[in-house]
Amino acid sequence: MKRQSSSSNDPYRFYHFRDRDNVEVDMIIERGAFQLCGLEVKASSSVDNSDFKGLRKVKVAHSDRFAYRAVLYGGDTSVSFGEGIYAVPIRMLWESQT
């Protein structure tokens, strides 16, 4: 992702989030000064509400800036978990969408 962002005109910054309670998000992507995207990566073929704990916590702190939140996982289908958060098969990063 970082390499792909280098061809964009918009500045991107990449962060990892972990708080003192060890709640974490694998990747926070900041686009410009106003948009954030949170990504969590799971090896599992299924996800549940607990997999979004870190994404929900970061959204509370920066609610006005979050454009997208997702868990990338080893499953087969994209699923909405409400509140603008999704579970998305990680393979979709490489497969063409027609």
Short mmCIF file of N, CA and C in Angstrom, two decimals:
data_model
loop_
_atom_site.label_atom_id
_atom_site.label_comp_id
_atom_site.label_asym_id
_atom_site.label_seq_id
_atom_site.Cartn_x
_atom_site.Cartn_y
_atom_site.Cartn_z
N MET A 1 0.81 -1.18 0.00
CA MET A 1 0.00 0.00 0.00
C MET A 1 0.86 1.26 0.00
N LYS A 2 1.91 1.19 0.78
CA LYS A 2 2.77 2.36 0.86
C LYS A 2 3.41 2.65 -0.50
N ARG A 3 3.82 1.61 -1.18
CA ARG A 3 4.42 1.80 -2.50
C ARG A 3 3.40 2.33 -3.49
N GLN A 4 2.17 1.81 -3.44
CA GLN A 4 1.12 2.28 -4.35
C GLN A 4 0.79 3.75 -4.11
N SER A 5 0.90 4.19 -2.88
CA SER A 5 0.56 5.58 -2.57
C SER A 5 1.58 6.56 -3.13
N SER A 6 2.78 6.09 -3.46
CA SER A 6 3.82 7.00 -3.93
C SER A 6 3.48 7.62 -5.28
N SER A 7 2.57 7.02 -6.04
CA SER A 7 2.20 7.58 -7.34
C SER A 7 1.05 8.59 -7.24
N SER A 8 0.56 8.81 -6.04
CA SER A 8 -0.56 9.74 -5.84
C SER A 8 -0.07 11.16 -5.64
N ASN A 9 -0.90 12.11 -6.06
CA ASN A 9 -0.58 13.52 -5.81
C ASN A 9 -0.87 13.92 -4.37
N ASP A 10 -1.74 13.17 -3.71
CA ASP A 10 -2.07 13.46 -2.31
C ASP A 10 -1.01 12.87 -1.39
N PRO A 11 -0.63 13.58 -0.34
CA PRO A 11 0.34 13.02 0.61
C PRO A 11 -0.34 11.97 1.51
N TYR A 12 0.31 10.84 1.69
CA TYR A 12 -0.18 9.78 2.57
C TYR A 12 0.83 9.54 3.68
N ARG A 13 0.32 9.28 4.87
CA ARG A 13 1.17 8.90 6.01
C ARG A 13 0.60 7.62 6.60
N PHE A 14 1.48 6.75 7.08
CA PHE A 14 1.07 5.45 7.60
C PHE A 14 1.48 5.33 9.06
N TYR A 15 0.54 4.84 9.88
CA TYR A 15 0.78 4.73 11.31
C TYR A 15 0.26 3.39 11.84
N HIS A 16 0.77 3.01 12.97
CA HIS A 16 0.23 1.90 13.76
C HIS A 16 -0.30 2.53 15.04
N PHE A 17 -1.45 2.06 15.52
CA PHE A 17 -2.04 2.61 16.74
C PHE A 17 -2.09 1.55 17.82
N ARG A 18 -1.62 1.92 19.01
CA ARG A 18 -1.80 1.09 20.21
C ARG A 18 -1.89 2.02 21.40
N ASP A 19 -2.92 1.81 22.24
CA ASP A 19 -3.07 2.65 23.42
C ASP A 19 -2.55 1.93 24.66
N ARG A 20 -2.65 2.57 25.80
CA ARG A 20 -2.10 1.99 27.04
C ARG A 20 -2.84 0.74 27.49
N ASP A 21 -4.05 0.51 26.95
CA ASP A 21 -4.80 -0.71 27.25
C ASP A 21 -4.51 -1.82 26.24
N ASN A 22 -3.51 -1.60 25.38
CA ASN A 22 -3.12 -2.53 24.31
C ASN A 22 -4.21 -2.76 23.27
N VAL A 23 -5.12 -1.81 23.12
CA VAL A 23 -6.06 -1.83 22.01
C VAL A 23 -5.30 -1.29 20.81
N GLU A 24 -5.35 -2.00 19.68
CA GLU A 24 -4.53 -1.56 18.55
C GLU A 24 -5.25 -1.65 17.22
N VAL A 25 -4.70 -0.93 16.25
CA VAL A 25 -5.12 -0.98 14.86
C VAL A 25 -3.83 -1.16 14.06
N ASP A 26 -3.84 -2.14 13.16
CA ASP A 26 -2.64 -2.47 12.40
C ASP A 26 -2.14 -1.32 11.54
N MET A 27 -3.06 -0.61 10.87
CA MET A 27 -2.62 0.48 10.01
C MET A 27 -3.66 1.60 9.99
N ILE A 28 -3.17 2.80 10.23
CA ILE A 28 -3.96 4.01 10.05
C ILE A 28 -3.31 4.75 8.89
N ILE A 29 -4.09 5.04 7.87
CA ILE A 29 -3.58 5.78 6.72
C ILE A 29 -4.19 7.17 6.75
N GLU A 30 -3.31 8.16 6.73
CA GLU A 30 -3.77 9.55 6.73
C GLU A 30 -3.55 10.11 5.33
N ARG A 31 -4.63 10.60 4.74
CA ARG A 31 -4.55 11.21 3.41
C ARG A 31 -4.74 12.70 3.56
N GLY A 32 -3.72 13.45 3.25
CA GLY A 32 -3.78 14.89 3.44
C GLY A 32 -3.93 15.20 4.91
N ALA A 33 -4.62 16.28 5.20
CA ALA A 33 -4.78 16.68 6.59
C ALA A 33 -6.14 16.30 7.15
N PHE A 34 -7.01 15.71 6.32
CA PHE A 34 -8.39 15.57 6.77
C PHE A 34 -8.98 14.17 6.75
N GLN A 35 -8.42 13.23 6.02
CA GLN A 35 -9.04 11.91 5.91
C GLN A 35 -8.18 10.82 6.52
N LEU A 36 -8.85 9.92 7.27
CA LEU A 36 -8.19 8.76 7.86
C LEU A 36 -8.88 7.49 7.38
N CYS A 37 -8.10 6.45 7.27
CA CYS A 37 -8.60 5.11 6.96
C CYS A 37 -7.94 4.16 7.95
N GLY A 38 -8.72 3.31 8.59
CA GLY A 38 -8.18 2.34 9.52
C GLY A 38 -8.31 0.94 8.98
N LEU A 39 -7.23 0.16 9.02
CA LEU A 39 -7.24 -1.21 8.54
C LEU A 39 -6.69 -2.16 9.60
N GLU A 40 -7.40 -3.23 9.80
CA GLU A 40 -6.97 -4.30 10.68
C GLU A 40 -6.81 -5.54 9.80
N VAL A 41 -5.79 -6.33 10.01
CA VAL A 41 -5.54 -7.52 9.19
C VAL A 41 -5.65 -8.75 10.08
N LYS A 42 -6.49 -9.70 9.66
CA LYS A 42 -6.71 -10.94 10.39
C LYS A 42 -6.44 -12.13 9.48
N ALA A 43 -5.75 -13.14 9.96
CA ALA A 43 -5.48 -14.34 9.18
C ALA A 43 -6.69 -15.27 9.13
N SER A 44 -7.62 -15.07 10.02
CA SER A 44 -8.79 -15.92 10.15
C SER A 44 -9.70 -15.83 8.92
N SER A 45 -10.50 -16.89 8.70
CA SER A 45 -11.46 -16.89 7.60
C SER A 45 -12.82 -16.34 8.03
N SER A 46 -12.92 -15.90 9.28
CA SER A 46 -14.16 -15.29 9.75
C SER A 46 -13.82 -14.14 10.70
N VAL A 47 -14.76 -13.22 10.86
CA VAL A 47 -14.59 -12.09 11.76
C VAL A 47 -15.85 -11.93 12.60
N ASP A 48 -15.70 -11.26 13.75
CA ASP A 48 -16.86 -10.92 14.57
C ASP A 48 -16.67 -9.51 15.11
N ASN A 49 -17.63 -9.03 15.85
CA ASN A 49 -17.60 -7.65 16.34
C ASN A 49 -16.34 -7.32 17.13
N SER A 50 -15.77 -8.27 17.84
CA SER A 50 -14.57 -7.99 18.65
C SER A 50 -13.37 -7.62 17.78
N ASP A 51 -13.36 -8.03 16.52
CA ASP A 51 -12.25 -7.71 15.62
C ASP A 51 -12.21 -6.23 15.25
N PHE A 52 -13.27 -5.50 15.56
CA PHE A 52 -13.36 -4.08 15.22
C PHE A 52 -13.14 -3.17 16.42
N LYS A 53 -12.72 -3.74 17.54
CA LYS A 53 -12.57 -2.97 18.78
C LYS A 53 -11.64 -1.77 18.60
N GLY A 54 -10.47 -1.99 18.05
CA GLY A 54 -9.51 -0.90 17.86
C GLY A 54 -10.02 0.14 16.88
N LEU A 55 -10.64 -0.30 15.79
CA LEU A 55 -11.18 0.63 14.79
C LEU A 55 -12.27 1.51 15.39
N ARG A 56 -13.10 0.92 16.23
CA ARG A 56 -14.15 1.71 16.88
C ARG A 56 -13.57 2.72 17.86
N LYS A 57 -12.53 2.32 18.58
CA LYS A 57 -11.93 3.22 19.57
C LYS A 57 -11.27 4.42 18.90
N VAL A 58 -10.56 4.20 17.81
CA VAL A 58 -9.91 5.29 17.11
C VAL A 58 -10.95 6.22 16.48
N LYS A 59 -12.04 5.67 16.00
CA LYS A 59 -13.10 6.49 15.40
C LYS A 59 -13.68 7.46 16.43
N VAL A 60 -13.82 7.03 17.66
CA VAL A 60 -14.36 7.91 18.71
C VAL A 60 -13.47 9.14 18.86
N ALA A 61 -12.17 8.94 18.81
CA ALA A 61 -11.23 10.05 18.99
C ALA A 61 -11.14 10.97 17.77
N HIS A 62 -11.44 10.43 16.59
CA HIS A 62 -11.27 11.21 15.35
C HIS A 62 -12.48 11.06 14.44
N SER A 63 -13.67 11.14 14.98
CA SER A 63 -14.89 10.84 14.23
C SER A 63 -15.08 11.71 12.99
N ASP A 64 -14.63 12.94 13.05
CA ASP A 64 -14.84 13.84 11.92
C ASP A 64 -13.89 13.58 10.76
N ARG A 65 -12.86 12.77 10.96
CA ARG A 65 -11.84 12.55 9.94
C ARG A 65 -11.91 11.18 9.27
N PHE A 66 -12.63 10.21 9.86
CA PHE A 66 -12.60 8.86 9.33
C PHE A 66 -13.44 8.70 8.09
N ALA A 67 -12.81 8.27 7.00
CA ALA A 67 -13.50 8.04 5.73
C ALA A 67 -13.85 6.57 5.57
N TYR A 68 -13.05 5.67 6.16
CA TYR A 68 -13.23 4.24 5.92
C TYR A 68 -12.55 3.44 7.02
N ARG A 69 -13.19 2.34 7.42
CA ARG A 69 -12.61 1.40 8.39
C ARG A 69 -12.92 -0.01 7.93
N ALA A 70 -11.91 -0.88 7.94
CA ALA A 70 -12.13 -2.25 7.48
C ALA A 70 -11.20 -3.22 8.16
N VAL A 71 -11.69 -4.46 8.26
CA VAL A 71 -10.85 -5.59 8.65
C VAL A 71 -10.63 -6.40 7.38
N LEU A 72 -9.38 -6.56 7.00
CA LEU A 72 -9.02 -7.42 5.88
C LEU A 72 -8.83 -8.82 6.46
N TYR A 73 -9.49 -9.81 5.87
CA TYR A 73 -9.45 -11.15 6.45
C TYR A 73 -9.41 -12.23 5.37
N GLY A 74 -9.25 -13.47 5.76
CA GLY A 74 -9.09 -14.59 4.83
C GLY A 74 -10.38 -15.21 4.35
N GLY A 75 -11.49 -14.54 4.50
CA GLY A 75 -12.79 -15.07 4.08
C GLY A 75 -13.08 -14.80 2.61
N ASP A 76 -14.34 -15.06 2.23
CA ASP A 76 -14.74 -14.97 0.82
C ASP A 76 -15.69 -13.83 0.49
N THR A 77 -16.32 -13.21 1.49
CA THR A 77 -17.32 -12.20 1.18
C THR A 77 -17.07 -10.90 1.95
N SER A 78 -17.49 -9.80 1.35
CA SER A 78 -17.45 -8.51 2.03
C SER A 78 -18.73 -8.38 2.86
N VAL A 79 -18.58 -7.93 4.11
CA VAL A 79 -19.71 -7.85 5.02
C VAL A 79 -19.66 -6.51 5.75
N SER A 80 -20.81 -5.84 5.83
CA SER A 80 -20.91 -4.62 6.61
C SER A 80 -21.17 -4.97 8.07
N PHE A 81 -20.47 -4.29 8.96
CA PHE A 81 -20.70 -4.43 10.40
C PHE A 81 -21.32 -3.16 10.97
N GLY A 82 -21.97 -2.38 10.11
CA GLY A 82 -22.60 -1.14 10.54
C GLY A 82 -21.59 -0.05 10.83
N GLU A 83 -22.06 1.15 11.10
CA GLU A 83 -21.22 2.28 11.48
C GLU A 83 -20.13 2.58 10.46
N GLY A 84 -20.31 2.19 9.21
CA GLY A 84 -19.30 2.45 8.19
C GLY A 84 -18.07 1.58 8.29
N ILE A 85 -18.20 0.39 8.87
CA ILE A 85 -17.06 -0.53 8.96
C ILE A 85 -17.39 -1.84 8.25
N TYR A 86 -16.36 -2.44 7.66
CA TYR A 86 -16.55 -3.60 6.80
C TYR A 86 -15.50 -4.66 7.06
N ALA A 87 -15.89 -5.89 6.78
CA ALA A 87 -14.94 -7.00 6.68
C ALA A 87 -14.78 -7.25 5.18
N VAL A 88 -13.53 -7.25 4.71
CA VAL A 88 -13.25 -7.36 3.28
C VAL A 88 -12.21 -8.46 3.07
N PRO A 89 -12.48 -9.40 2.15
CA PRO A 89 -11.47 -10.43 1.87
C PRO A 89 -10.16 -9.79 1.41
N ILE A 90 -9.07 -10.20 2.02
CA ILE A 90 -7.78 -9.59 1.69
C ILE A 90 -7.39 -9.84 0.24
N ARG A 91 -7.86 -10.92 -0.33
CA ARG A 91 -7.54 -11.23 -1.73
C ARG A 91 -8.08 -10.17 -2.69
N MET A 92 -9.07 -9.40 -2.26
CA MET A 92 -9.63 -8.35 -3.12
C MET A 92 -8.63 -7.24 -3.41
N LEU A 93 -7.56 -7.17 -2.64
CA LEU A 93 -6.52 -6.17 -2.92
C LEU A 93 -5.81 -6.46 -4.24
N TRP A 94 -5.80 -7.74 -4.64
CA TRP A 94 -5.06 -8.14 -5.82
C TRP A 94 -5.94 -8.60 -6.98
N GLU A 95 -7.19 -8.92 -6.72
CA GLU A 95 -8.08 -9.37 -7.77
C GLU A 95 -8.70 -8.19 -8.49
N SER A 96 -8.85 -8.33 -9.80
CA SER A 96 -9.51 -7.26 -10.54
C SER A 96 -11.01 -7.38 -10.35
N GLN A 97 -11.65 -6.24 -10.27
CA GLN A 97 -13.11 -6.17 -10.11
C GLN A 97 -13.71 -5.84 -11.47
N THR A 98 -14.59 -6.69 -11.97
CA THR A 98 -15.19 -6.43 -13.28
C THR A 98 -16.67 -6.19 -13.14
#
